[in-house]
CSV table of C-alpha atoms and ligand atoms in Angstrom, one decimal:
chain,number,residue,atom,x,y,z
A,4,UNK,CA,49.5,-160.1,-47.5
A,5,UNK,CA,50.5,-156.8,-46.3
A,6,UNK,CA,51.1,-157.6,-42.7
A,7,UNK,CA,54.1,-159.8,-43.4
A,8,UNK,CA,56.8,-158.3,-41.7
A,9,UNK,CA,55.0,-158.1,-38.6
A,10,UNK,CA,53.9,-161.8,-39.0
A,11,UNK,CA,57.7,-162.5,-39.7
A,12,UNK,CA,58.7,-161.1,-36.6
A,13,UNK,CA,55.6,-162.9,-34.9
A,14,UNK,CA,57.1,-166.2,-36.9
A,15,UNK,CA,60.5,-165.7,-35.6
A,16,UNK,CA,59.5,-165.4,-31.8
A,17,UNK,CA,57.5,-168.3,-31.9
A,18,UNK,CA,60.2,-170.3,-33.5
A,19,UNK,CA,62.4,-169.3,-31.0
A,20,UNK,CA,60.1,-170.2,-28.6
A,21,UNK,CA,59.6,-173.3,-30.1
A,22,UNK,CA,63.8,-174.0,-30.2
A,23,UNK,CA,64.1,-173.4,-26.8
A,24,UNK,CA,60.7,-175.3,-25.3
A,25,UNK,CA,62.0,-178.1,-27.7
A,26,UNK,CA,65.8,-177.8,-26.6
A,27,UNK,CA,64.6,-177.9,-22.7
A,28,UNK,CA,62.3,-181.0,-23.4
A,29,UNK,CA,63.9,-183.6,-26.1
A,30,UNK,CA,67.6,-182.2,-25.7
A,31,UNK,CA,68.9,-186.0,-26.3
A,32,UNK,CA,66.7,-186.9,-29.3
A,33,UNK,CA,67.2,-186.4,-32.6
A,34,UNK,CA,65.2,-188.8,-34.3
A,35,UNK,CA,61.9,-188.4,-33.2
A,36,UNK,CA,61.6,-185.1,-34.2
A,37,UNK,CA,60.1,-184.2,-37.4
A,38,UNK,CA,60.0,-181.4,-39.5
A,39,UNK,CA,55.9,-180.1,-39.5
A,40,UNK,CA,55.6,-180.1,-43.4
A,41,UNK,CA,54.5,-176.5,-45.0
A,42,UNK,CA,52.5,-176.3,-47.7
A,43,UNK,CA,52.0,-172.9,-50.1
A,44,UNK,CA,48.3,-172.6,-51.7
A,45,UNK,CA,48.4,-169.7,-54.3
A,46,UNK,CA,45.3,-169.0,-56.0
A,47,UNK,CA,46.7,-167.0,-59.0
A,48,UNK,CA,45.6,-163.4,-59.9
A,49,UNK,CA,43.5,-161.8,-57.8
A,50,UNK,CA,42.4,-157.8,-57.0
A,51,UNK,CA,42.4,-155.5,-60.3
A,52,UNK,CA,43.9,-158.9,-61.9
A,53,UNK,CA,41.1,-161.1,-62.6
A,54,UNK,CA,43.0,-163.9,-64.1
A,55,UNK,CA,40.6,-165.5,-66.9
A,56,UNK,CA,37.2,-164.2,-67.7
A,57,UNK,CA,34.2,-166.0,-68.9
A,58,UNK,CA,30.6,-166.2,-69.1
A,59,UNK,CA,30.3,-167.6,-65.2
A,60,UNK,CA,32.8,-165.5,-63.5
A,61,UNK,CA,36.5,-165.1,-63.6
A,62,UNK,CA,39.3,-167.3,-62.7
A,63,UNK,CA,40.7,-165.5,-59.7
A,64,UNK,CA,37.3,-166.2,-57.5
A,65,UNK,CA,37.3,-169.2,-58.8
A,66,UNK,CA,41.0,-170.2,-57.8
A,67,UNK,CA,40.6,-168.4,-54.5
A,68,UNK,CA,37.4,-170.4,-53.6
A,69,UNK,CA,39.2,-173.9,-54.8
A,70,UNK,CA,42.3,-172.8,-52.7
A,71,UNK,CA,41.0,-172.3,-49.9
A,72,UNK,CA,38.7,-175.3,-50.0
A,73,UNK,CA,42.2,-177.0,-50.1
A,74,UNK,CA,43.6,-175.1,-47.6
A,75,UNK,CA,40.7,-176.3,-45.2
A,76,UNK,CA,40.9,-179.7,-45.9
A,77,UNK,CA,44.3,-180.3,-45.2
A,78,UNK,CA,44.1,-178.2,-42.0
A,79,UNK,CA,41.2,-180.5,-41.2
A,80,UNK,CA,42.8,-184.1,-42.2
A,81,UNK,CA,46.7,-183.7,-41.5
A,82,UNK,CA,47.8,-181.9,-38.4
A,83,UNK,CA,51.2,-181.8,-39.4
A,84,UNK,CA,50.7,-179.9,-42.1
A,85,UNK,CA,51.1,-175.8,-42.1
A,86,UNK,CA,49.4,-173.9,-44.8
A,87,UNK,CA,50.3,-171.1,-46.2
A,88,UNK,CA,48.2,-168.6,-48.7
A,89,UNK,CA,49.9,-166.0,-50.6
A,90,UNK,CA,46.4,-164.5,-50.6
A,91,UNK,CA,43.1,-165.4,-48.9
A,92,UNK,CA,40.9,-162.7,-50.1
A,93,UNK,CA,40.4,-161.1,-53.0
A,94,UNK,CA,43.8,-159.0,-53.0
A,95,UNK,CA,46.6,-158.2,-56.2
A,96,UNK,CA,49.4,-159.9,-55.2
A,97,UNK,CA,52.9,-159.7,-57.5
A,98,UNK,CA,54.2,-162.8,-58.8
A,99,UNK,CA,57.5,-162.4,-57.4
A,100,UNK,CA,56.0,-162.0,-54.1
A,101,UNK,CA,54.2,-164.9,-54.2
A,102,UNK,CA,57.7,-167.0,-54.8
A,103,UNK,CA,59.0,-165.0,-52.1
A,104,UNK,CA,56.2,-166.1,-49.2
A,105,UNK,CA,57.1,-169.5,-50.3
A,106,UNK,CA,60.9,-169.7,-50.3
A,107,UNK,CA,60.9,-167.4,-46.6
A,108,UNK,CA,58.3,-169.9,-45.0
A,109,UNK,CA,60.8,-172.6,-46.1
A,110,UNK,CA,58.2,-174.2,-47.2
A,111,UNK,CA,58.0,-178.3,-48.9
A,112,UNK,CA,56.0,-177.3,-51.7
A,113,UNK,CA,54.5,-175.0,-53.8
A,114,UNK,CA,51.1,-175.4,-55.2
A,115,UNK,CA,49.9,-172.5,-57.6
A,116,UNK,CA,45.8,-172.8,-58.6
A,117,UNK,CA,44.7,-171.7,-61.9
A,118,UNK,CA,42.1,-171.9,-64.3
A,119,UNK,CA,42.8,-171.4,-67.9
A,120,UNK,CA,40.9,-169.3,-71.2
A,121,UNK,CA,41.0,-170.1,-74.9
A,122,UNK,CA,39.4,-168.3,-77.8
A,123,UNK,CA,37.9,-171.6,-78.4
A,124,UNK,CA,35.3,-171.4,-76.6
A,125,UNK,CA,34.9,-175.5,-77.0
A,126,UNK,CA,38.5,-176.0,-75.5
A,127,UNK,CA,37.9,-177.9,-72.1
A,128,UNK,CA,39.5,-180.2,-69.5
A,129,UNK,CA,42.4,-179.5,-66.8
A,130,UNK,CA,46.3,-179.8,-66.4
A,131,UNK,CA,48.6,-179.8,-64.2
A,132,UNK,CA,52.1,-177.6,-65.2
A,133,UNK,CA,56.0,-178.4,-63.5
A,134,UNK,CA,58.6,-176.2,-64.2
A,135,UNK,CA,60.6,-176.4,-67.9
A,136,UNK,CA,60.7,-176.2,-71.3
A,137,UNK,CA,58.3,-175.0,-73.8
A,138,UNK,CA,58.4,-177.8,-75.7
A,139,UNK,CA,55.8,-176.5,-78.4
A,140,UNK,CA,54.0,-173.3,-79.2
A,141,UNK,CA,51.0,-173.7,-77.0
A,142,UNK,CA,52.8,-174.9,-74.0
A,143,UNK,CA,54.5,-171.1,-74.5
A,144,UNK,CA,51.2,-169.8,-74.9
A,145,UNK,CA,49.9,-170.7,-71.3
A,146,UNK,CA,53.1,-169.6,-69.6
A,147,UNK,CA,53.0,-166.1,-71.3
A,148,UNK,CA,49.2,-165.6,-70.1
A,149,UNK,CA,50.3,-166.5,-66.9
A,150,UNK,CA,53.3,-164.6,-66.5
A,151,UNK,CA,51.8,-161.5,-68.4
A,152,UNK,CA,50.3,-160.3,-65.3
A,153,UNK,CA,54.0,-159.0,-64.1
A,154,UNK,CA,53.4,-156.6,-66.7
A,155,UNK,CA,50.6,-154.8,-64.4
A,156,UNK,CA,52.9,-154.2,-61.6
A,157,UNK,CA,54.8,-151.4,-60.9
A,158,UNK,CA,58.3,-151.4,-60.9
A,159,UNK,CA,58.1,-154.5,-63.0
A,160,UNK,CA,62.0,-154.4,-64.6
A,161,UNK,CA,63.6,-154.2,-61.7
A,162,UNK,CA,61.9,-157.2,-60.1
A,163,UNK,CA,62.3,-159.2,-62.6
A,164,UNK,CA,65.2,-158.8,-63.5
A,165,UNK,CA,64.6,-157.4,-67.2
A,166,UNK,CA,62.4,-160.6,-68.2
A,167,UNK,CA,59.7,-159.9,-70.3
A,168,UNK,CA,57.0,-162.1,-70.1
A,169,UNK,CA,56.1,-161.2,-73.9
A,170,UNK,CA,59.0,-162.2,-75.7
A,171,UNK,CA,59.9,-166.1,-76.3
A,172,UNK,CA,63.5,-165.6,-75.7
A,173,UNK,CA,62.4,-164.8,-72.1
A,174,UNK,CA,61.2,-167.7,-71.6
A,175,UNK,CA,63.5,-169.8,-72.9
A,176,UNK,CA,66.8,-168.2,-70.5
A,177,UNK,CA,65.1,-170.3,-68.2
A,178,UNK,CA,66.2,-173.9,-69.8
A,179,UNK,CA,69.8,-174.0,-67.5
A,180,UNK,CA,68.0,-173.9,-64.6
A,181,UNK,CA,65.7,-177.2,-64.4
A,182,UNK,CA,63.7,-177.3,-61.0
A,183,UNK,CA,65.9,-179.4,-58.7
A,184,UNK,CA,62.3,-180.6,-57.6
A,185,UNK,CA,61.7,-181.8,-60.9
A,186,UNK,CA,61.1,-185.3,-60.3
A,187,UNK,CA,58.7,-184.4,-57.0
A,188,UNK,CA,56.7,-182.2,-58.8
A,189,UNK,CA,56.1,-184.6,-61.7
A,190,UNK,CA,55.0,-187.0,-59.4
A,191,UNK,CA,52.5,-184.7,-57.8
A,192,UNK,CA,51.1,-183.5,-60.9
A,193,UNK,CA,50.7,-186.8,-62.0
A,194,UNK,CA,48.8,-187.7,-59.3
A,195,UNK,CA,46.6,-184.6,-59.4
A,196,UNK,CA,45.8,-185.4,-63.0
A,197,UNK,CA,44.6,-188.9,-61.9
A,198,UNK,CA,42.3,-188.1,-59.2
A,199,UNK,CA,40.7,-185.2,-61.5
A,200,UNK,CA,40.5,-188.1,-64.1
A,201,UNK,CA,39.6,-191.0,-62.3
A,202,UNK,CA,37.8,-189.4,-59.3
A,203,UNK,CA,36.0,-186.3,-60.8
A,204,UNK,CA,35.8,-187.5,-64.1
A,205,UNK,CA,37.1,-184.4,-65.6
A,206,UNK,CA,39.3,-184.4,-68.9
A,207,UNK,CA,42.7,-184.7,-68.7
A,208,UNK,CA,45.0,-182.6,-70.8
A,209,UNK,CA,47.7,-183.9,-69.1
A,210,UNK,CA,51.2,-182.8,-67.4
A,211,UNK,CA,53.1,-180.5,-69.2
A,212,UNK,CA,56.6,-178.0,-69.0
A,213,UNK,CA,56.8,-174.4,-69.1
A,214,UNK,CA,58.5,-171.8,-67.6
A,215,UNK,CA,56.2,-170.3,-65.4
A,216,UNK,CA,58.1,-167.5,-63.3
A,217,UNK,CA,56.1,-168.5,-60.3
A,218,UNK,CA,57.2,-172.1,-60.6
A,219,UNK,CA,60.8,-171.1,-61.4
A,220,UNK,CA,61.3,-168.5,-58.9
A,221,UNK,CA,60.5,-171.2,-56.1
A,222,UNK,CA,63.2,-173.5,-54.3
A,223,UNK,CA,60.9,-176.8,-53.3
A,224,UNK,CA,58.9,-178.7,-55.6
A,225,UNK,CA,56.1,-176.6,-56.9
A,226,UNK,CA,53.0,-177.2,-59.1
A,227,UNK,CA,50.9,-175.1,-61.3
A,228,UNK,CA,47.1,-176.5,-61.7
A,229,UNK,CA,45.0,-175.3,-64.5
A,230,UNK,CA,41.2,-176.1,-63.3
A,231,UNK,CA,39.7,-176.2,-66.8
A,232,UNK,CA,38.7,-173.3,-69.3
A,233,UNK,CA,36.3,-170.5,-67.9
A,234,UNK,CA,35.9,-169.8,-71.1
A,235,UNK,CA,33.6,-172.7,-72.3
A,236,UNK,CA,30.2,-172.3,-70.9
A,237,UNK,CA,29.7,-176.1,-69.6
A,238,UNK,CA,33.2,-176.4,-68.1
A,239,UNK,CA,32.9,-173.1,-66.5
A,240,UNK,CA,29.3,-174.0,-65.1
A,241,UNK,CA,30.6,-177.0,-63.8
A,242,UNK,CA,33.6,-175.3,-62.4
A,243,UNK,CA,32.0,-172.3,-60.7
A,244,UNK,CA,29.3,-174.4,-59.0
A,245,UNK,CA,29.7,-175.4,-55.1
A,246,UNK,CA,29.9,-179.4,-56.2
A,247,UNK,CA,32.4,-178.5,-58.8
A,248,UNK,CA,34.8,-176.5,-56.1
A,249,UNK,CA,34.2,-179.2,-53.4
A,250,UNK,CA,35.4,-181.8,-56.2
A,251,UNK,CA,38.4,-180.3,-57.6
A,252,UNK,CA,39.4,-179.2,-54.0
A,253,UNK,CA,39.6,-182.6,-52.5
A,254,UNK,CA,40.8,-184.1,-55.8
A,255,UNK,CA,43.9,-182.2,-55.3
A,256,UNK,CA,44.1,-182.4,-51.5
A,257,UNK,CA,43.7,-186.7,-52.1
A,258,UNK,CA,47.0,-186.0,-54.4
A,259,UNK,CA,48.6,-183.8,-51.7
A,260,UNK,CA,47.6,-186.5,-49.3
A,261,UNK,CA,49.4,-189.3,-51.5
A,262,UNK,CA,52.4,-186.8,-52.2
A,263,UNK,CA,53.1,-186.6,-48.2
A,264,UNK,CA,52.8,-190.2,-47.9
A,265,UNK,CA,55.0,-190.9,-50.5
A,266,UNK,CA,57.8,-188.2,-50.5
A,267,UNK,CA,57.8,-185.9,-47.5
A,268,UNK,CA,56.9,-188.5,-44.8
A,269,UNK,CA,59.3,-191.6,-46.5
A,270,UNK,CA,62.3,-191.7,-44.2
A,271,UNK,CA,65.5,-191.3,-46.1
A,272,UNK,CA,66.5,-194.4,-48.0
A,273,UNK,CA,67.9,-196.8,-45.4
A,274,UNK,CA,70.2,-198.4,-47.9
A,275,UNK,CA,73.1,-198.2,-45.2
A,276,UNK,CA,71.6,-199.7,-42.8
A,277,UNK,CA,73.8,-202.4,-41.1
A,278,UNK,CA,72.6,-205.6,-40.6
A,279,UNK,CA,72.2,-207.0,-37.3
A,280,UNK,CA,74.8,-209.6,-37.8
A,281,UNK,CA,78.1,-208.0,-36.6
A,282,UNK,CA,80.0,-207.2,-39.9
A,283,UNK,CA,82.9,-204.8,-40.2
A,284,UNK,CA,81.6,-201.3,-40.0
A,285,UNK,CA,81.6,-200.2,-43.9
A,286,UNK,CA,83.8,-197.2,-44.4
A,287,UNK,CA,81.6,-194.7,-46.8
A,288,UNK,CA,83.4,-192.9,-49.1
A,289,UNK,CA,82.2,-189.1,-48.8
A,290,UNK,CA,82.6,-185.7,-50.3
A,291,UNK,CA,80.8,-182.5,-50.8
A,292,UNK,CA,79.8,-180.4,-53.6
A,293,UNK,CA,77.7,-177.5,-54.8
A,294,UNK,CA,75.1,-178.2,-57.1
A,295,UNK,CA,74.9,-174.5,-59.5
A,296,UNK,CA,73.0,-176.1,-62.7
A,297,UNK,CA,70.6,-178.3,-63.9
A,298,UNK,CA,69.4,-179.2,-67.0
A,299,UNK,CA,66.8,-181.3,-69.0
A,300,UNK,CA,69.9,-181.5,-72.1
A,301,UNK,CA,73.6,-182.4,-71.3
A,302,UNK,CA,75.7,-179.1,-71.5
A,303,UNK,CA,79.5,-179.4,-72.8
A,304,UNK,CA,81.9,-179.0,-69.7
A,305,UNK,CA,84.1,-175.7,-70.2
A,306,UNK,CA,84.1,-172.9,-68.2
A,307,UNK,CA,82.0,-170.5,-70.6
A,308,UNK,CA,79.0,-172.2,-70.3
A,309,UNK,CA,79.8,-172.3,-66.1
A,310,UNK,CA,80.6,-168.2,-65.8
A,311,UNK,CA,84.4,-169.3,-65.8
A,312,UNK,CA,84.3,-172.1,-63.1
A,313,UNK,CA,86.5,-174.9,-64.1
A,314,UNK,CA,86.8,-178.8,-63.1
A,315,UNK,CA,82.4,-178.7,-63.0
A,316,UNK,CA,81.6,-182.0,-63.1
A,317,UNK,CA,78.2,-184.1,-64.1
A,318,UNK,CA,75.7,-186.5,-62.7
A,319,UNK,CA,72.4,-187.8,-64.8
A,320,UNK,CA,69.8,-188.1,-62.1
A,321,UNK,CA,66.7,-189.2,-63.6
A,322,UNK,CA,66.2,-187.3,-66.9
A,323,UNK,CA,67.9,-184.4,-65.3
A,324,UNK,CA,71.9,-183.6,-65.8
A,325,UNK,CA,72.8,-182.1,-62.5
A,326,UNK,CA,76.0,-179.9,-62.5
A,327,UNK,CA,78.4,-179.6,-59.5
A,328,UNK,CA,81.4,-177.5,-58.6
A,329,UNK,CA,83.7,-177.9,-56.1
A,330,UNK,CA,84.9,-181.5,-53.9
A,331,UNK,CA,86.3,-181.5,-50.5
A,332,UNK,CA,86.1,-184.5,-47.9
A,333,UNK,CA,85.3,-181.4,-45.4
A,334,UNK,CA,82.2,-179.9,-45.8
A,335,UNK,CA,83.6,-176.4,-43.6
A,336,UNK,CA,85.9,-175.8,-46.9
A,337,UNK,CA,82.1,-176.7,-49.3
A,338,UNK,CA,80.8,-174.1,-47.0
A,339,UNK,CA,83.0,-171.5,-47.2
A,340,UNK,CA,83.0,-171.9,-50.7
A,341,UNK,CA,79.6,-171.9,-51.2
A,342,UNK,CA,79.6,-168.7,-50.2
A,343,UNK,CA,81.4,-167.2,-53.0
A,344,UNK,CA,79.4,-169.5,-55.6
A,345,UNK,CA,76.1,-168.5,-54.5
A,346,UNK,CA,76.8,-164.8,-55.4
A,347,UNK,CA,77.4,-166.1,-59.3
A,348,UNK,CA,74.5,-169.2,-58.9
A,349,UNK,CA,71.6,-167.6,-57.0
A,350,UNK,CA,70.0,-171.3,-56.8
A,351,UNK,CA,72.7,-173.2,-56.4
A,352,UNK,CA,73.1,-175.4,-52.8
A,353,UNK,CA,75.5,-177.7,-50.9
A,354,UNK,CA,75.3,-181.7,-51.7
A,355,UNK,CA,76.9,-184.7,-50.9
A,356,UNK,CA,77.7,-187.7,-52.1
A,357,UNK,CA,78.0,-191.1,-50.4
A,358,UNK,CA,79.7,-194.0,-52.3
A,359,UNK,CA,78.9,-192.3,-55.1
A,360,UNK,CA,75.3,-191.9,-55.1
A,361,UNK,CA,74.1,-188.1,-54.4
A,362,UNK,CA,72.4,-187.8,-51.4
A,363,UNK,CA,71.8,-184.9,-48.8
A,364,UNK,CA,74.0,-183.2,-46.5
A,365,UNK,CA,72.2,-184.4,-43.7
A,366,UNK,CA,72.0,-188.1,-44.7
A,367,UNK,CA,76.1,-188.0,-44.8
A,368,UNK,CA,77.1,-186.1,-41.7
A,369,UNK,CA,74.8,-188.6,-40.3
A,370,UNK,CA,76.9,-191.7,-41.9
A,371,UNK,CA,80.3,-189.9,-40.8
B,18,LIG,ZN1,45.9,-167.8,-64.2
C-alpha cells in the first residue's frame, strides 16, 4: 500500500463529489440515506515477514489467499459494502500501518486473518481473538507472536510508542483501554467460530482476549482470526488446499453477512418512538459527555487514576465499566472541551445520554 496518499487525495475528490451530487439530488432527506458500510480485510504478515511456517507453506500466503477470497465474496454478495485490504499481494506491511488504513477509511470494522504455529506439532483447530486481557499464559503467548513482527520494522520505538512486544508488562498497559467495540466484536467472533464449527466442521478453540496491537490500535469493532496451525501437517493440508480456502473464506464472509444484518444494518433502537395515539410529546432528559476509559474491572474514581480529571463518572454497559468526563446540556461546550481531552485520552469520543441510557450523539440531537 504505497500509493496511499495519492489514493487519499483520489478518496477525498470523489467524496466531494459524492457530497455535492448528493447535496444537489436528496437535499431534503435525511433518512434515506445510508452510510455504505466499509469493511478492512488484513491478511497478517506478509513480504520478508512470513507469518507462521510449516510443512505446506507459510501463513502469510495462506492468509492473503483466504482474504482475498473474502474480499471477493462480499464484493460479489453485498453492494453496499466497501472493502478495504491493507495488503493484496504479497507486500511487508507495519502493524501500525495496518491500524492506520483502517481508522482513515473510517471504516465499521476491522477483520485481521491469521493462521497460528505451535511447537506441538499435533496442536490444531481455529479461533477467533477480540481485543483484551491476557487472561492466562498462552492467550499471552499468541499476542506476543503476533505483535513480535513490530520488532522487524524500522524505526520501531518511535511508532510504538516504546511498547515492546517481548515483555508482559507491555502487554498488560493495555487493560485501561477495553475496545469500545467490545461487545460487537464478540458477537462477530462468535459467529465466526460457529460457522467454522458447524459449517466447515473445523475445531473450535474458541473466542478468546488479548492485546493484540492491531486490534487495539483500531477505533471500530475489530477481529483477529487464527485459521488453524500450519504447523500440524493435516490441518495445514487441509488449510492450504483450494477447498480448504474456499471454506474458511465464506465461513467467515456468512459471519460478516450475519454481523451486517444484525448490527450495522439494525436501525437505532426505536425505543422513543411515539405512538400514534396523540400523547403529550415526552420531554427527554439529555446531556453530553466524553467517554476517555473503559475497562473490563471497575477502577476507583479519583483523579490519579484519570491523569488529574476530577468529577469522572461511571456507567457498567455490559461487562464493560465505561468512564466519562465532562456533562453539559449543550453539546458546543462537550465539543470544545473534547478538544482539550483528547490531547490527554487519544481514544476518547463525545457521547450522550438520553433519559439516562447512553446512546449516540446522533440519536440525541435527533430527539432534541
Ligand atoms: Zn500471524
Amino acid at each position: 500500500m504505497r500509493n496511499t496518499s495519492k489514493y487519499n487525495l483520489f478518496r477525498i475528490i470523489s467524496l466531494a463529489l459524492l457530497i455535492i451530487i448528493s447535496f444537489s439530488t436528496f437535499s431534503q432527506d435525511n433518512s434515506s440515506s445510508k452510510k455504505k458500510m466499509v469493511v478492512v480485510i488484513d491478511a497478517g504478515h506478509g513480504g520478508k515477514d512470513p507469518g507462521a511456517m510449516g510443512p505446506k507453506g507459510n501463513e502469510k500466503d495462506l492468509v492473503l489467499a483466504v482474504a482475498l477470497k473474502l474480499g471477493k465474496y462480499i464484493e460479489e454478495n453485498l453492494k453496499d459494502v466497501k472493502v478495504i485490504y491493507t495488503r493484496n499481494t504479497d507486500v511487508f506491511v507495519e502493524l501500525y500501518r495496518r491500524a492506520q488504513i483502517a481508522n482513515k477509511a473510517n471504516a465499521d470494522l476491522f477483520i485481521s486473518i491469521h493462521a497460528n504455529s505451535n511447537d506441538n506439532p499435533k496442536a490444531y483447530g481455529c479461533e477467533s481473538w477480540i481485543m483484551g486481557l491476557h487472561k492466562s499464559a498462552s492467550n499471552l503467548a499468541v499476542a506476543k507472536k503476533e505483535n513480535s513482527v513490530i520488532l522487524q520494522e524500522d524505526n520501531y520505538e518511535e511508532q510504538y510508542e516504546g511498547f515492546d512486544p517481548n515483555s508482559a508488562e507491555g502487554q498488560i498497559i493495555f487493560s485501561l483501554y477495553q475496545n469500545e467495540y467490545l461487545n460487537q466484536s464478540a458477537f462477530l467472533a462468535g459467529e465466526i467460530q460457529k460457522q467454522f464449527k458447524n459449517r466447515v466442521g473445523r475445531y473450535d478453540r474458541g473466542v478468546k482476549q488479548a492485546g493484540f496491537w492491531v486490534l487495539y490500535k483500531t477505533v471500530m469493532p475489530s477481529v483477529l482470526i487464527e485459521l488453524g496451525f500450519v504447523s500440524n501437517v493435516k490441518e495445514a493440508t487441509y488449510l492450504f488446499s483450494e477447498d480448504g480456502e474456499t471454506y474458511m473464506a465464506s465461513a467467515i464472509y456468512r459471519a460478516f453477512k450475519k454481523y451486517k444484518q444484525e448490527i450495522f444494518d439494525k436501525p437505532v433502537q426505536k425505543i422513543y418512538e411515539e405512538k400514534e395515539t396523540k400523547k403529550e410529546v415526552k420531554k427527554h432528559d439529555i446531556y453530553y459527555s466524553i467517554q476517555i476509559a473503559t475497562s473490563k474491572k471497575q477502577v476507583k474514581i479519583k483523579p490519579s487514576k484519570f491523569k488529574g480529571y476530577k468529577n469522572v463518572f461511571e456507567f457498567k454497559d455490559a461487562n464493560v465499566y465505561k468512564y466519562f468526563y465532562g456533562k453539559e446540556k449543550d453539546y458546543d461546550k462537550i465539543s470544545t472541551l473534547y478538544k482539550e481531552v483528547k490531547k490527554k485520552f487519544k481514544d476518547s469520543f463525545p457521547v450522550a445520554f438520553v433519559d439516562g441510557k447512553k446512546t449516540s450523539i446522533k440519536e440525541a440531537k435527533a430527539l432534541k
